[in-house]
């Protein structure tokens, strides 16, 4: 065997091991995510709220309590998260929002939201359906026509 084939075999073995490790880590992460979703669904409650403002900002700048910032992972503290400021009853609260429903939340309107702690998981219109925003075309989609 030549040196080239030995090097290629070693690289192939390392790649196979890396793929196997990533596969099992992915399975474990899926299980953990499913458990977390079940826990969030168990403590979820539906409330009526008036959305005052929304925006994407850093976790530190959003105005969450110190315990929320401390308990979040380090990588999440610097990344921007969708934040909604809403009036729930007499209180004005800062809530974190799911990325998928962030665009559907109307500003300065009353909505019925499913909340799990400080996390908004679903939003429905209080008086009729919510307006779905028009998606912007991508860069290459504009040139296809």
Short mmCIF file of C-alpha atoms in Angstrom, two decimals:
data_model
loop_
_atom_site.label_atom_id
_atom_site.label_comp_id
_atom_site.label_asym_id
_atom_site.label_seq_id
_atom_site.Cartn_x
_atom_site.Cartn_y
_atom_site.Cartn_z
CA UNK A 1 0.00 0.00 0.00
CA UNK A 2 1.16 3.42 -0.80
CA UNK A 3 1.21 6.35 1.57
CA UNK A 4 -1.66 8.04 -0.26
CA UNK A 5 -4.06 5.11 0.29
CA UNK A 6 -3.14 4.90 3.97
CA UNK A 7 -3.83 8.63 4.42
CA UNK A 8 -7.15 8.34 2.55
CA UNK A 9 -8.21 5.35 4.69
CA UNK A 10 -7.38 7.22 7.90
CA UNK A 11 -9.37 10.25 6.71
CA UNK A 12 -12.30 7.99 5.78
CA UNK A 13 -12.30 6.31 9.20
CA UNK A 14 -12.18 9.69 10.98
CA UNK A 15 -15.10 10.96 8.87
CA UNK A 16 -17.18 7.85 9.60
CA UNK A 17 -16.56 8.24 13.34
CA UNK A 18 -17.47 11.94 13.19
CA UNK A 19 -20.73 11.21 11.36
CA UNK A 20 -21.65 8.51 13.89
CA UNK A 21 -20.97 10.83 16.84
CA UNK A 22 -23.04 13.63 15.28
CA UNK A 23 -25.89 11.20 14.59
CA UNK A 24 -26.11 10.08 18.22
CA UNK A 25 -25.75 13.62 19.57
CA UNK A 26 -28.57 14.72 17.25
CA UNK A 27 -30.84 11.94 18.51
CA UNK A 28 -30.15 12.94 22.11
CA UNK A 29 -30.87 16.60 21.34
CA UNK A 30 -34.17 15.65 19.66
CA UNK A 31 -35.27 13.74 22.76
CA UNK A 32 -34.33 16.64 25.02
CA UNK A 33 -36.22 19.10 22.80
CA UNK A 34 -39.34 16.90 22.81
CA UNK A 35 -39.26 16.73 26.61
CA UNK A 36 -38.93 20.51 26.86
CA UNK A 37 -41.89 21.04 24.51
CA UNK A 38 -44.01 18.70 26.64
CA UNK A 39 -43.06 20.63 29.79
CA UNK A 40 -43.89 23.95 28.11
CA UNK A 41 -47.25 22.63 26.92
CA UNK A 42 -48.05 21.42 30.44
CA UNK A 43 -47.63 24.87 32.01
CA UNK A 44 -49.04 26.89 29.09
CA UNK A 45 -51.94 29.27 29.71
CA UNK A 46 -54.03 31.39 27.37
CA UNK A 47 -54.23 35.12 28.11
CA UNK A 48 -55.60 38.20 26.43
CA UNK A 49 -52.99 40.90 25.97
CA UNK A 50 -52.42 44.23 24.26
CA UNK A 51 -49.18 44.25 22.29
CA UNK A 52 -47.39 47.54 22.89
CA UNK A 53 -44.13 47.00 21.02
CA UNK A 54 -42.02 44.25 19.50
CA UNK A 55 -38.46 44.00 18.31
CA UNK A 56 -35.38 41.84 18.08
CA UNK A 57 -32.77 42.68 20.69
CA UNK A 58 -30.10 41.12 22.83
CA UNK A 59 -31.19 39.25 25.92
CA UNK A 60 -29.27 41.63 28.20
CA UNK A 61 -30.87 44.71 26.62
CA UNK A 62 -34.43 43.35 26.59
CA UNK A 63 -35.13 44.10 30.24
CA UNK A 64 -35.68 40.55 31.47
CA UNK A 65 -35.14 39.75 35.16
CA UNK A 66 -31.55 38.96 36.15
CA UNK A 67 -32.35 35.31 36.87
CA UNK A 68 -33.56 34.81 33.28
CA UNK A 69 -30.36 36.25 31.84
CA UNK A 70 -28.19 34.19 34.21
CA UNK A 71 -29.99 30.91 33.52
CA UNK A 72 -29.79 31.29 29.73
CA UNK A 73 -26.90 29.70 27.81
CA UNK A 74 -23.86 31.89 27.16
CA UNK A 75 -24.29 31.84 23.36
CA UNK A 76 -27.88 33.07 23.67
CA UNK A 77 -26.94 36.16 25.69
CA UNK A 78 -25.22 37.82 22.74
CA UNK A 79 -27.62 36.71 20.01
CA UNK A 80 -30.73 38.73 19.21
CA UNK A 81 -34.05 37.24 20.28
CA UNK A 82 -37.61 38.32 19.39
CA UNK A 83 -39.03 40.33 22.29
CA UNK A 84 -42.61 41.53 22.77
CA UNK A 85 -43.67 44.20 25.25
CA UNK A 86 -47.32 43.66 26.17
CA UNK A 87 -49.93 44.72 28.69
CA UNK A 88 -51.49 41.71 30.36
CA UNK A 89 -54.21 42.90 32.70
CA UNK A 90 -52.79 45.83 34.70
CA UNK A 91 -49.15 44.72 34.24
CA UNK A 92 -46.79 45.65 31.43
CA UNK A 93 -44.52 42.67 30.78
CA UNK A 94 -41.57 41.89 28.52
CA UNK A 95 -41.97 38.48 26.91
CA UNK A 96 -39.82 36.37 24.64
CA UNK A 97 -41.48 35.10 21.49
CA UNK A 98 -41.17 32.07 19.23
CA UNK A 99 -39.36 32.96 15.99
CA UNK A 100 -42.02 31.32 13.82
CA UNK A 101 -44.90 33.44 15.16
CA UNK A 102 -42.98 36.70 15.64
CA UNK A 103 -44.04 38.13 12.26
CA UNK A 104 -47.72 37.33 12.90
CA UNK A 105 -47.93 39.40 16.09
CA UNK A 106 -49.61 42.76 15.38
CA UNK A 107 -48.41 45.89 17.18
CA UNK A 108 -50.90 48.01 19.15
CA UNK A 109 -53.64 45.40 18.88
CA UNK A 110 -55.22 43.01 21.33
CA UNK A 111 -54.52 39.31 20.81
CA UNK A 112 -55.13 36.02 22.58
CA UNK A 113 -51.77 34.37 23.23
CA UNK A 114 -50.64 31.06 24.67
CA UNK A 115 -47.87 31.80 27.17
CA UNK A 116 -45.55 29.40 28.94
CA UNK A 117 -43.67 31.38 31.59
CA UNK A 118 -42.26 34.38 29.71
CA UNK A 119 -42.34 32.61 26.34
CA UNK A 120 -45.13 33.21 23.81
CA UNK A 121 -45.81 29.99 21.89
CA UNK A 122 -48.99 30.80 19.92
CA UNK A 123 -51.04 33.85 18.96
CA UNK A 124 -54.65 34.18 17.78
CA UNK A 125 -56.63 37.27 16.86
CA UNK A 126 -59.08 38.40 19.53
CA UNK A 127 -61.52 39.83 17.01
CA UNK A 128 -61.13 37.78 13.84
CA UNK A 129 -58.05 36.25 12.21
CA UNK A 130 -54.64 37.87 12.25
CA UNK A 131 -53.23 39.47 9.12
CA UNK A 132 -50.39 37.42 7.69
CA UNK A 133 -47.57 39.64 6.48
CA UNK A 134 -46.41 39.37 2.86
CA UNK A 135 -43.07 37.59 2.63
CA UNK A 136 -40.30 39.43 0.86
CA UNK A 137 -38.85 37.84 -2.24
CA UNK A 138 -35.31 36.58 -1.96
CA UNK A 139 -32.44 38.07 -3.89
CA UNK A 140 -32.36 35.38 -6.57
CA UNK A 141 -36.16 35.05 -6.73
CA UNK A 142 -36.40 38.63 -8.03
CA UNK A 143 -34.17 37.82 -10.98
CA UNK A 144 -35.87 34.54 -11.97
CA UNK A 145 -38.84 36.22 -13.67
#
